[in-house]
Short mmCIF file of C-alpha atoms in Angstrom, two decimals:
data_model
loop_
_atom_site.label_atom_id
_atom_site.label_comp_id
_atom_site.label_asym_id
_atom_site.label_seq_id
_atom_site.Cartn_x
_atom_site.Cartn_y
_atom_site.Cartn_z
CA UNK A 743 142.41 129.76 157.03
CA UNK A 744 142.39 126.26 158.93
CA UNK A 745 140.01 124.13 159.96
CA UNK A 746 141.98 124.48 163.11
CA UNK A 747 141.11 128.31 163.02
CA UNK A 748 137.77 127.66 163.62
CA UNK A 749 135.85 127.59 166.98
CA UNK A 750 133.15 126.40 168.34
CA UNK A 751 131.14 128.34 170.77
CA UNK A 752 128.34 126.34 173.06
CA UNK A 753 126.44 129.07 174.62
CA UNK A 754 123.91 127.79 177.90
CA UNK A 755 124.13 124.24 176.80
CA UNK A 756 121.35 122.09 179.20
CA UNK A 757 121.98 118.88 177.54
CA UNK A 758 126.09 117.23 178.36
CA UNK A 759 125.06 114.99 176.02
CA UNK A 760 124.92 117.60 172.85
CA UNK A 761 128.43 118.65 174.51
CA UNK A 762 129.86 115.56 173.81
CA UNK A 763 128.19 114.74 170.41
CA UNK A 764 129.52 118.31 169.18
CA UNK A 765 132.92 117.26 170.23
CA UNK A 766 132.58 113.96 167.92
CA UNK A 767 131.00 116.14 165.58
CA UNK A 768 133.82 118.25 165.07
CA UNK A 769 136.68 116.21 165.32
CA UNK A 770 135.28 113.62 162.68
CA UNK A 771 135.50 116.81 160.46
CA UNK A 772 139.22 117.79 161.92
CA UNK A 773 137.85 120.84 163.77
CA UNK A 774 139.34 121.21 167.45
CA UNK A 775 138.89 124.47 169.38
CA UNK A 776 135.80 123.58 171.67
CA UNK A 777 134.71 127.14 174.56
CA UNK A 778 131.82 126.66 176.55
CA UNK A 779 130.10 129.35 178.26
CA UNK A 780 127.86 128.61 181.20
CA UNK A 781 127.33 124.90 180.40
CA UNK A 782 124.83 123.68 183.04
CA UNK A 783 126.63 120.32 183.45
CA UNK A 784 130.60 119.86 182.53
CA UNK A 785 132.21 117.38 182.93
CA UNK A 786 129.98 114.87 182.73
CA UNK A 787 129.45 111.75 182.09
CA UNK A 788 127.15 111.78 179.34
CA UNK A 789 129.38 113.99 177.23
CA UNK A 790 132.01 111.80 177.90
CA UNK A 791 130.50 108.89 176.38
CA UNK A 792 128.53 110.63 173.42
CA UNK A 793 132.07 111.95 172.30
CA UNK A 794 132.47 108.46 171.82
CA UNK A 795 136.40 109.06 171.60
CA UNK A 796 137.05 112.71 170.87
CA UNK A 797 137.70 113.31 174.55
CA UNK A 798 140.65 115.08 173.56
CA UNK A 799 138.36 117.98 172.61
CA UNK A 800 136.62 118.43 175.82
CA UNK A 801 139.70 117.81 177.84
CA UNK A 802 141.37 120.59 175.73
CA UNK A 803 137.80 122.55 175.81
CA UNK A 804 137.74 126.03 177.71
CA UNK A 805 134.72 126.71 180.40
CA UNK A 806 133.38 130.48 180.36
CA UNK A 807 131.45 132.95 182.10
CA UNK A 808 130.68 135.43 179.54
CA UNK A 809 130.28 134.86 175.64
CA UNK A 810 132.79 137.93 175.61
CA UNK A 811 135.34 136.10 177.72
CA UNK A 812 134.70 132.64 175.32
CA UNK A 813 135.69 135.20 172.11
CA UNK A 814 139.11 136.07 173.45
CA UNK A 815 141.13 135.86 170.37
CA UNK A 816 138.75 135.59 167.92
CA UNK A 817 138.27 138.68 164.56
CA UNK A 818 134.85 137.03 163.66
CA UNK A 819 132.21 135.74 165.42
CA UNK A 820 129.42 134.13 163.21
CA UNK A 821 125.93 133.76 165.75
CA UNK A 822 123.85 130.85 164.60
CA UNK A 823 119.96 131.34 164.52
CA UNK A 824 117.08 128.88 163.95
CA UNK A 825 114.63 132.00 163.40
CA UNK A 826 115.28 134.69 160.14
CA UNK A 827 115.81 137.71 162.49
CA UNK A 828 115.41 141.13 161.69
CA UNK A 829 117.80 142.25 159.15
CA UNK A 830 120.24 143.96 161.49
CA UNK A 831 122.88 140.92 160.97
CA UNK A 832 123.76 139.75 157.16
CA UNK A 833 122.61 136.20 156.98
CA UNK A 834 124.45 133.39 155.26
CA UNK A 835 123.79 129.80 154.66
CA UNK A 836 126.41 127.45 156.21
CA UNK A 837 127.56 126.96 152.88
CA UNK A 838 127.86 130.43 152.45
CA UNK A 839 129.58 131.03 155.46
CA UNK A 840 131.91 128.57 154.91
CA UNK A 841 133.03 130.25 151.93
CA UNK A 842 133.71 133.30 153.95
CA UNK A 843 136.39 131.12 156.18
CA UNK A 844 138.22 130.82 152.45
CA UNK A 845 138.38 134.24 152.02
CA UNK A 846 140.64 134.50 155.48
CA UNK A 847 144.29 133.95 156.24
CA UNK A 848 146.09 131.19 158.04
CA UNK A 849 145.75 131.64 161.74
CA UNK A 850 142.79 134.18 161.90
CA UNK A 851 140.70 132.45 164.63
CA UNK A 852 136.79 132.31 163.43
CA UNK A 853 134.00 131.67 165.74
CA UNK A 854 130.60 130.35 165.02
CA UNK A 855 128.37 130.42 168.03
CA UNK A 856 125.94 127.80 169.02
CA UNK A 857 122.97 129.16 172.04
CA UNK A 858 120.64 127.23 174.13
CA UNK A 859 118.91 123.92 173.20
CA UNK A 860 115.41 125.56 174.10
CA UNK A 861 115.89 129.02 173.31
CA UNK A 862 119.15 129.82 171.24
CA UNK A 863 120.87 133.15 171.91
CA UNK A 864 120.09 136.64 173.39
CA UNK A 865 119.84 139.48 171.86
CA UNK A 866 123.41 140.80 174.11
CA UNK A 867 124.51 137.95 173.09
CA UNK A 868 123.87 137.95 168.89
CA UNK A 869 124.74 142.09 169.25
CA UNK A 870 128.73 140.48 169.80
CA UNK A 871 128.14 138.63 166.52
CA UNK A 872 129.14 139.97 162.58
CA UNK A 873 127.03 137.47 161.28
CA UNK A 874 124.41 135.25 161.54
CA UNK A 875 124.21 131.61 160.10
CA UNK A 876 121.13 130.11 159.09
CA UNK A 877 120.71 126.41 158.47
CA UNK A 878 116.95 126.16 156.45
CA UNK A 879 114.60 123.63 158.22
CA UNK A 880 111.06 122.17 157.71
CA UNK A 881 108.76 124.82 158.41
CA UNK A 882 106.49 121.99 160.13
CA UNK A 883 109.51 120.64 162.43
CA UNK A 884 112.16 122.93 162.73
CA UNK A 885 113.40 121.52 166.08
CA UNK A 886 117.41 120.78 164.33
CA UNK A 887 119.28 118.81 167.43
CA UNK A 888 122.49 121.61 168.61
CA UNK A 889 125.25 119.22 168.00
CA UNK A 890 123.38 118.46 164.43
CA UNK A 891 123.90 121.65 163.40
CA UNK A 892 127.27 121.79 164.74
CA UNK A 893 128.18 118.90 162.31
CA UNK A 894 126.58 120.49 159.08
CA UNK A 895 128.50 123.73 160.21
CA UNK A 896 131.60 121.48 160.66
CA UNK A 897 130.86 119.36 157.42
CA UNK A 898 130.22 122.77 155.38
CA UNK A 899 134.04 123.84 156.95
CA UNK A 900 135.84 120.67 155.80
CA UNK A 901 133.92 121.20 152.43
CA UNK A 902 135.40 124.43 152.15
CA UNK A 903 138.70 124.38 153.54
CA UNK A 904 139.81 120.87 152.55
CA UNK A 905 140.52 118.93 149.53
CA UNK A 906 138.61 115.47 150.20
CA UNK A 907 141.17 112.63 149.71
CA UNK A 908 140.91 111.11 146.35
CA UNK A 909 137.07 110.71 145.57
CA UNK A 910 138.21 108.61 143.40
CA UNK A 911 138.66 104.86 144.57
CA UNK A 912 141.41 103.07 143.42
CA UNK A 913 140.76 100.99 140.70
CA UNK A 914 141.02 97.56 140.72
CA UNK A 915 144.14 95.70 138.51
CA UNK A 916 141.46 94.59 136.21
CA UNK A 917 141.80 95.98 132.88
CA UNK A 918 138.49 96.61 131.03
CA UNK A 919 137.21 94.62 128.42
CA UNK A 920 138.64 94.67 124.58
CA UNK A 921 136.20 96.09 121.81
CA UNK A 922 137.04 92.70 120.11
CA UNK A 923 136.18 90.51 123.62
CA UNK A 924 132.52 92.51 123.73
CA UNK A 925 132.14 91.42 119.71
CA UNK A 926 132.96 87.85 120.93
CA UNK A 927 130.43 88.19 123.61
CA UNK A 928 127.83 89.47 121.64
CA UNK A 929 128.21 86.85 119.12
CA UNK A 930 128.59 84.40 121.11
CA UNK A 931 125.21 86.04 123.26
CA UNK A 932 123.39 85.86 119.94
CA UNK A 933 124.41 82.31 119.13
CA UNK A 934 122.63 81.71 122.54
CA UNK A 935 119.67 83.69 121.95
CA UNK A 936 118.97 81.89 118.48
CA UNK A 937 119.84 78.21 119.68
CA UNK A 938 117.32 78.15 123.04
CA UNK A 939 114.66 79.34 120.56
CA UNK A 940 114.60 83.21 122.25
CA UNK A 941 116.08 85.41 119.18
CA UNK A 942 113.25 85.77 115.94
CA UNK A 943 116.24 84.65 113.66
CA UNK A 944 114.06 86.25 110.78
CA UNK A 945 114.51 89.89 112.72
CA UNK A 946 116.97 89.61 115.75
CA UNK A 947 118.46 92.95 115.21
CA UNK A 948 116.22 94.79 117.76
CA UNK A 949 116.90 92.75 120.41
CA UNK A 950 120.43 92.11 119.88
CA UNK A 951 120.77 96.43 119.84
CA UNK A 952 118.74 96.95 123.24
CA UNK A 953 121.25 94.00 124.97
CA UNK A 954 124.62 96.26 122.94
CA UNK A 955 123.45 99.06 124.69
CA UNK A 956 122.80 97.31 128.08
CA UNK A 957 126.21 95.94 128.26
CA UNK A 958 127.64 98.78 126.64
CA UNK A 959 126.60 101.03 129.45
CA UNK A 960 127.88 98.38 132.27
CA UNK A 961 131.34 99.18 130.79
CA UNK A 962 131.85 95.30 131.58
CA UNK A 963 135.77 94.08 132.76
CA UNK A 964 137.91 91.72 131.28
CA UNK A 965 137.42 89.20 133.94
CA UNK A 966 133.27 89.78 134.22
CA UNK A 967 132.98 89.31 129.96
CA UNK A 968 135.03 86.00 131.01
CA UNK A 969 132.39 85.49 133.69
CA UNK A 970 129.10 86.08 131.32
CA UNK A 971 131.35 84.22 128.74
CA UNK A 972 131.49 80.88 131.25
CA UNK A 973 127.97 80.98 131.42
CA UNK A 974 126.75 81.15 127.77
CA UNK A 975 129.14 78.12 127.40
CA UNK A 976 127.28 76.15 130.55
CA UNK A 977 124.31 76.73 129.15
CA UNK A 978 125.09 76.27 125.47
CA UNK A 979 126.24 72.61 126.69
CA UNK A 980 122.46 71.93 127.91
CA UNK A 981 120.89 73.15 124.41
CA UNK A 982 122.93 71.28 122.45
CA UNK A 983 121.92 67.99 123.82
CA UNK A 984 118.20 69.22 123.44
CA UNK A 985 118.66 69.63 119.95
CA UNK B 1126 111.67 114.39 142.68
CA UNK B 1127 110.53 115.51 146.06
CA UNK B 1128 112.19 114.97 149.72
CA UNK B 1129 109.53 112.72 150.58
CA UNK B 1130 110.28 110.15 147.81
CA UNK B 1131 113.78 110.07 149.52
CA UNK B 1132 113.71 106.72 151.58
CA UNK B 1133 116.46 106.34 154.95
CA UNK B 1134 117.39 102.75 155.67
CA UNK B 1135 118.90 102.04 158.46
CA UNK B 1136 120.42 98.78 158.66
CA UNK B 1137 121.28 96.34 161.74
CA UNK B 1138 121.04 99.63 163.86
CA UNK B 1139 122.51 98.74 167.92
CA UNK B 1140 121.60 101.83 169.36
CA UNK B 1141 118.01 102.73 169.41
CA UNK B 1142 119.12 106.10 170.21
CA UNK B 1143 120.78 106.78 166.57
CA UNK B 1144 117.10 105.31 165.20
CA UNK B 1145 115.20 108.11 167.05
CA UNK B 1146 117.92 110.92 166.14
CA UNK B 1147 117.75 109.81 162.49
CA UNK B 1148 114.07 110.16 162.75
CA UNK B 1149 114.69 113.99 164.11
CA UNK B 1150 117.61 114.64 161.39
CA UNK B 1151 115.02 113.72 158.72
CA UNK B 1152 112.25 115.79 160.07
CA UNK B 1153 114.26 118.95 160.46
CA UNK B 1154 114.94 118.32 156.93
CA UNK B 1155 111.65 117.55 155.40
CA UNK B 1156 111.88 113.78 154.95
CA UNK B 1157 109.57 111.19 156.32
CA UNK B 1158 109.73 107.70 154.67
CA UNK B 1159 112.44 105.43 157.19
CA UNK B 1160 112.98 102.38 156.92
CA UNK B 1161 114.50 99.52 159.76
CA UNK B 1162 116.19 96.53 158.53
CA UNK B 1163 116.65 93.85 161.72
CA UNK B 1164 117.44 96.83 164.47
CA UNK B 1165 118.56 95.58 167.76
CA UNK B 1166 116.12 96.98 169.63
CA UNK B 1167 112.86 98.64 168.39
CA UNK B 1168 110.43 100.43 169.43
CA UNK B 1169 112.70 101.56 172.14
CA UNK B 1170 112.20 104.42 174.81
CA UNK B 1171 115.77 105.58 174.15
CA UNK B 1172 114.31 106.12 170.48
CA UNK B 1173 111.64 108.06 171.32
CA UNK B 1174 113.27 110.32 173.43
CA UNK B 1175 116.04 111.34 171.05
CA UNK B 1176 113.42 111.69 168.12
CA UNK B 1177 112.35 114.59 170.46
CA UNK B 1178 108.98 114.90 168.67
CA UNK B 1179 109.83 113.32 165.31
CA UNK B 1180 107.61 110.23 166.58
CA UNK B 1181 105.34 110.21 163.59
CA UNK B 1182 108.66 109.21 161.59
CA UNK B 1183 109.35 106.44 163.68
CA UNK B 1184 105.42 105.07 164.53
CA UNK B 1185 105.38 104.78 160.24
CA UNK B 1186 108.67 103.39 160.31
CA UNK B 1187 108.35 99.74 157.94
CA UNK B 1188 110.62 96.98 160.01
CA UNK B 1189 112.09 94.48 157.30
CA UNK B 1190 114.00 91.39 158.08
CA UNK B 1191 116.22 91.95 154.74
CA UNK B 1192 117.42 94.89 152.85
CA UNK B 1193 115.99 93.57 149.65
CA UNK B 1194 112.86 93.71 151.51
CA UNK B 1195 113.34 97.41 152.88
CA UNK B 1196 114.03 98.59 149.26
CA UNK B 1197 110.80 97.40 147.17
CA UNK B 1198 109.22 100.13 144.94
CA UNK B 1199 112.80 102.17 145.02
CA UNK B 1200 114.04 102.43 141.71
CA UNK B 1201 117.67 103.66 142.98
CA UNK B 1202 119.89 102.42 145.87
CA UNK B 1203 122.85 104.39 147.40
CA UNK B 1204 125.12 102.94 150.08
CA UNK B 1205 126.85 104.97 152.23
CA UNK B 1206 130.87 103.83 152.87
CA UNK B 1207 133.09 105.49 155.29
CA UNK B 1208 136.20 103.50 153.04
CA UNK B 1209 136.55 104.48 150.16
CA UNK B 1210 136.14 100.96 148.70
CA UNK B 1211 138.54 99.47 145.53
CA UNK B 1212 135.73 98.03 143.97
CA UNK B 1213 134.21 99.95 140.84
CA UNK B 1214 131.06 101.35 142.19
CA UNK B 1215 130.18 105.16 141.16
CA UNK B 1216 131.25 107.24 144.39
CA UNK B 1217 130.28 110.73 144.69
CA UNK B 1218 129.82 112.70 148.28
CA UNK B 1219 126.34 114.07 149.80
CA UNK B 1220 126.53 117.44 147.57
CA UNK B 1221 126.97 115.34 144.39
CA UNK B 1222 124.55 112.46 145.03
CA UNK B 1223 121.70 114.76 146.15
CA UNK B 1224 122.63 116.89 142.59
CA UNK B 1225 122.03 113.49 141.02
CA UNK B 1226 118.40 113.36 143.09
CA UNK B 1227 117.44 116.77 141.27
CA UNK B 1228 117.23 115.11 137.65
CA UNK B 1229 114.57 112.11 139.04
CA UNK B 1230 110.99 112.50 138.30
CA UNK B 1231 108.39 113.24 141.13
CA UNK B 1232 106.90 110.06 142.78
CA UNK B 1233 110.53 108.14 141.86
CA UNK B 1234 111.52 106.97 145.41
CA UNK B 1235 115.47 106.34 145.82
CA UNK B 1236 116.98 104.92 149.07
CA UNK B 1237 119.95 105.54 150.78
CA UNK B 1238 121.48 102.87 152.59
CA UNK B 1239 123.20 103.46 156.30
CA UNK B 1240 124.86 100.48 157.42
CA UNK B 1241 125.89 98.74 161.48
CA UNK B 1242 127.13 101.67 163.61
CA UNK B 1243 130.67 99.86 164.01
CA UNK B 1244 130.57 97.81 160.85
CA UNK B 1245 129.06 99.52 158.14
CA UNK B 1246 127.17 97.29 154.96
CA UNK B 1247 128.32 93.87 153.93
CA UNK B 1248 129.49 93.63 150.62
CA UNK B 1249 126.34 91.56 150.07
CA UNK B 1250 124.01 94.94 151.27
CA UNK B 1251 126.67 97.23 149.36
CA UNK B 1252 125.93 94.67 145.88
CA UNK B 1253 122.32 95.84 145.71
CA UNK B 1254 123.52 99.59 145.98
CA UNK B 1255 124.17 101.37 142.52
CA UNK B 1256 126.67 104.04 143.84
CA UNK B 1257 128.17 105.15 147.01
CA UNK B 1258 127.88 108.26 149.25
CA UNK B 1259 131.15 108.67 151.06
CA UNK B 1260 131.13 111.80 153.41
CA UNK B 1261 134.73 113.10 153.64
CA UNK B 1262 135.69 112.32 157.42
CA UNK B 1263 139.33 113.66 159.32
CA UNK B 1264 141.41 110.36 158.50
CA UNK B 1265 142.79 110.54 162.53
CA UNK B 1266 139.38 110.24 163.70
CA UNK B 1267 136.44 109.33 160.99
CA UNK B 1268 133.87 108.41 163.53
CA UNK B 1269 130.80 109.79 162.32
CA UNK B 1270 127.71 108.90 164.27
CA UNK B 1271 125.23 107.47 162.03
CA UNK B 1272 122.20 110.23 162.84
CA UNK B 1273 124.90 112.61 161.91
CA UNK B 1274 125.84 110.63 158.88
CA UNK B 1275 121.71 111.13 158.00
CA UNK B 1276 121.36 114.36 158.82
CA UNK B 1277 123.88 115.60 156.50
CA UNK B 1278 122.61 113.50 154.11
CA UNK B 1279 118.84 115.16 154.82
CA UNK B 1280 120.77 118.24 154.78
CA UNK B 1281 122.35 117.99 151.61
CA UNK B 1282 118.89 116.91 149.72
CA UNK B 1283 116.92 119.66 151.47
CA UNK B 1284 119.40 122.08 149.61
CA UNK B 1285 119.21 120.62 146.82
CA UNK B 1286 115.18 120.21 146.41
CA UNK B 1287 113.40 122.78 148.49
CA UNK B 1288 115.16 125.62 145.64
CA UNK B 1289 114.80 123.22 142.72
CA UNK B 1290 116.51 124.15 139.52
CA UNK B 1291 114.11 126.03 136.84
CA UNK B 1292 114.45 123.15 134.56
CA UNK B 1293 112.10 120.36 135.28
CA UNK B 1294 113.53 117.14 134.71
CA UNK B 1295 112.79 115.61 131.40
CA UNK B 1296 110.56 112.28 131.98
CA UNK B 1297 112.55 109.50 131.67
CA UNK B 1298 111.27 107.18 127.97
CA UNK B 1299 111.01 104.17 129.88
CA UNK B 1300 110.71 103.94 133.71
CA UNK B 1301 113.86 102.27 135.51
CA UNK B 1302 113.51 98.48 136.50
CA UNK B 1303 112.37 98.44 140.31
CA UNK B 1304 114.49 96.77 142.64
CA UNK B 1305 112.34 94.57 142.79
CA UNK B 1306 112.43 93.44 139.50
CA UNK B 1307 116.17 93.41 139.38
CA UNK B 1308 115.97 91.44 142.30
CA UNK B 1309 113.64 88.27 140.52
CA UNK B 1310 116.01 88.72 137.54
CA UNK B 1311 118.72 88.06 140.20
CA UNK B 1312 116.88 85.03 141.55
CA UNK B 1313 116.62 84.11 137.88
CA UNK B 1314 119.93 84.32 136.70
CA UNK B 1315 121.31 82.45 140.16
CA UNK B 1316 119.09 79.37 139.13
CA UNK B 1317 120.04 79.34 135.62
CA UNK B 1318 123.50 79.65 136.48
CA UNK B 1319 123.15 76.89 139.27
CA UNK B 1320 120.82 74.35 137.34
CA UNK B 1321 123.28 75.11 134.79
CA UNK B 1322 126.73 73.72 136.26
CA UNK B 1323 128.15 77.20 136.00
CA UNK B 1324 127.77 78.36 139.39
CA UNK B 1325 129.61 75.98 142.00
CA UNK B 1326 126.39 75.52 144.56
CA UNK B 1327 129.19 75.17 147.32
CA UNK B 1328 130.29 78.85 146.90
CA UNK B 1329 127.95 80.87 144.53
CA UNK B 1330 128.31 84.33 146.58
CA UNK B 1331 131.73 85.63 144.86
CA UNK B 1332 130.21 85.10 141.20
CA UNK B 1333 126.90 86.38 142.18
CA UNK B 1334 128.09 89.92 143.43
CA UNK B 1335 130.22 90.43 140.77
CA UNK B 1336 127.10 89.98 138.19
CA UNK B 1337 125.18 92.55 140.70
CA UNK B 1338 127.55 94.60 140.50
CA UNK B 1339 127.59 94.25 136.68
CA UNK B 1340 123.88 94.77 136.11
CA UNK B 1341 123.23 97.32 138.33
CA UNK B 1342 125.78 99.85 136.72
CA UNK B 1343 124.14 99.03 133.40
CA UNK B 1344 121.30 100.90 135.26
CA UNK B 1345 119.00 98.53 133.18
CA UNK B 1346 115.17 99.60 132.35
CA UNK B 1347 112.02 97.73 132.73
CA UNK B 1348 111.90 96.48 129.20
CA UNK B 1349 116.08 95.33 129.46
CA UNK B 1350 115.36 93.26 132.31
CA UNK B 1351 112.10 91.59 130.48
CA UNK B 1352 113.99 90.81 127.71
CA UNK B 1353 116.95 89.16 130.24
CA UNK B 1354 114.18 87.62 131.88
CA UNK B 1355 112.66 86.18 128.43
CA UNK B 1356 116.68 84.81 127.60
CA UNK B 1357 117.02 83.23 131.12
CA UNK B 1358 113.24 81.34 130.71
CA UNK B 1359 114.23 80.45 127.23
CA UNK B 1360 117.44 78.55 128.07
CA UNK B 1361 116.05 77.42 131.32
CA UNK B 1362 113.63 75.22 129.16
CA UNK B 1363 116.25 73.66 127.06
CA UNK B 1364 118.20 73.35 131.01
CA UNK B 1365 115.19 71.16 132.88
CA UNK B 1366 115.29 68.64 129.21
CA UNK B 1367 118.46 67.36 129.77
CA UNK B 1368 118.08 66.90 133.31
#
C-alpha cells in the first residue's frame, strides 16, 4: 500500500491545537487522509495555525458523528492505546504495525485511530478495531502528547512504505587524498615533530604510529592534506630561524 | 549507555512552546538531561503549559550562551539537518544513530543537536557535530516541528535502550577526548595557526571548519589529542622566539 492509503482517525479531540499539529504531523511524512469524529472545536483557529501550512489537510479533512461513519471505506482499523489492555486485541508496536501496511495492496485504505487527549478510546469504540497499537512510554510519565504519537505512527509509515531519498549526501568534487600525499604528510609531520624539539629522535616510532592512525581514520581529502600541509610549512619557517 | 546520558540541545529556540513540548517528548520517552542554548524566551508560561507536567525537565534545564558551552562533558555530538548537506559528515537517520547509541558505555553522555525552528544549525554549530541525524521528511512539505523532530528522536533511543541487546558493550581502551578537550585543542591549533602566518586573521572561519571537520571524524581519543596538544606547545615555543 500507500502512504496515501493510510488514515488518520481523531476520535473526541478537546485540544484544536493537537488537530492542527497532527495535520503537520502527517503531511511532513506525506500522509493525507485526515476524519474527525466529534472534535469539540473545528475549525479553529488554533489548528489552523499549529498546522503551520498543511491546511490542505484539514480543509480536505472529513467531520464525523460516529467512529463507524469516520471508517467508511476502510478493511483495517488499527485502535491506538496508551494502556496494555486485556489480550482481546493483538498488539503491535508502531514499528510493527507499520510492517503490516507492507504486507497490503495498493489502494486498501488502513486506519489507525487516535481517542481522547484525557481518556483515549471506549471500549465500543476499540471493539470496531482489528488491532491495537502500542507506542512504549516511561512508566513514570506516560502522558505522550496525541499529535506526538500521530507523528511516530506517521514516521514508522514513511519508514515502511518509502525508500528515504539518497541517505547518502552527495559528495563533494574533492577527490581523497593519494597514499603517496599522506607519506608526504607524514614525513613532512615528522620533520616537524623532530625540528621544534617534540619527537624523541632516539624512539619516535610510537608517536609517529598513534598520529598514522589518527589521520588514517579522518580519511583526510586532497585539499585538507594541502591544508595541514600549509601549516607544517608556516610553522617550519618560524623553527628554522630559531635554530 | 542509558537514556539518561542522552543530552537534547535545543538551540536559538523562538517558540517557548516547542521548549516545553520537547521537555514532554523526552519525558514520555525516558530522557531528562535538556539543554538551552540562547532561547528567545525562557522560562516562559507558553513552556510550561505545553510541557504538560514535564516541568522537572525544564526547572533542571542548563541555559548556555554558546553551544560549545551546552556540550561540556559529552563525548559525542550529533546535529540534526533537514538538508541533506554536500559536505562529508557521517549521516545516518534516528533508527541508525540511536543503533550507534547501543555500543556506548554507561555514564558516556552524547548530545544531539536541534537547531532555529526556521533556520536550522550554522555551519559553525554543525562543525562541532561528528555526524548528522536527518529524519526522512515528504520533499513537498518537510516541515517538521522541532518537539516532533525530538520526540522521534526520544522515540527512536527508547527503542533502542529500554530492550538492550544481550551483548554488553565492550569498554572502550581509552576513553574518547571530551568536547571539551577537542575544543582547547581547537583554541590551540587556531593560535598556532594565527601566530603562525598560516591562518589569514581577516578570515580564519573557512580554514578553521574544515580542520573541525577533519579532527572530529578522526574521532580522536584522550591520549591523540595530548599528544596534538604536546606538537602545537612544542612549535608554539619555537613561534613566540622569532617574534
Amino acid at each position: 500500500m500507500r502512504l496515501e492509503d493510510i488514515v488518520i482517525v481523531l476520535v473526541g479531540t478537546t485540544d484544536p491545537g493537537n488537530i492542527g499539529a497532527a495535520a503537520r504531523a502527517m503531511r511532513t511524512m506525506g500522509l493525507a487522509d485526515l476524519r474527525l469524529v466529534t472534535p469539540r472545536h473545528f475549525p479553529h483557529d488554533k489548528a489552523t495555525a499549529r498546522a503551520s501550512g498543511a491546511d490542505v489537510i484539514l480543509e480536505q479533512a472529513g467531520v464525523f458523528d460516529t467512529l463507524d461513519d469516520a471508517l467508511a471505506g476502510t478493511v483495517r482499523a488499527y485502535g491506538t492505546s496508551a494502556r496494555l489492555r486485556s489480550l482481546r486485541w493483538p498488539v503491535a508496536d508502531p514499528a510493527g504495525t507499520a510492517a503490516q501496511f507492507v504486507e497490503r495492496p495498493d489502494g486498501e485504505r488502513v486506519a489507525v485511530v487516535f481517542g481522547r487527549e484525557k481518556t483515549g478510546l471506549t471500549n465500543d469504540e476499540l471493539a470496531r478495531c482489528h488491532a491495537l497499537v502500542h507506542i512504549d512510554t516511561n512508566p513514570a510519565f506516560s502522558s505522550l502528547n496525541l499529535a506526538m504519537a500521530v507523528q511516530v505512527l506517521a514516521y514508522e509509515a514513511r519508514r515502511a512504505l518509502v525508500e528515504p531519498a539518497a541517505t547518502a549526501p552527495e559528495e563533494p568534487e574533492v577527490r581523497p587524498a593519494t597514499l603517496d600525499e599522506m607519506r608526504y604528510f607524514y614525513e613532512h609531520l615528522e620533520r616537524v615533530m623532530l625540528s621544534s624539539g617534540f619527537l624523541d629522535p632516539k624512539n619516535p616510532r610510537h608517536l609517529m604510529r598513534r598520529l598514522n592512525r589518527l589521520f588514517n581514520r579522518a580519511l583526510p581529502d586532497h585539499n585538507e592534506i594541502n591544508i595541514l600541509r600549509g601549516l607544517l610549512s608556516a610553522v617550519e619557517d618560524h623553527i628554522d630561524q630559531t635554530e
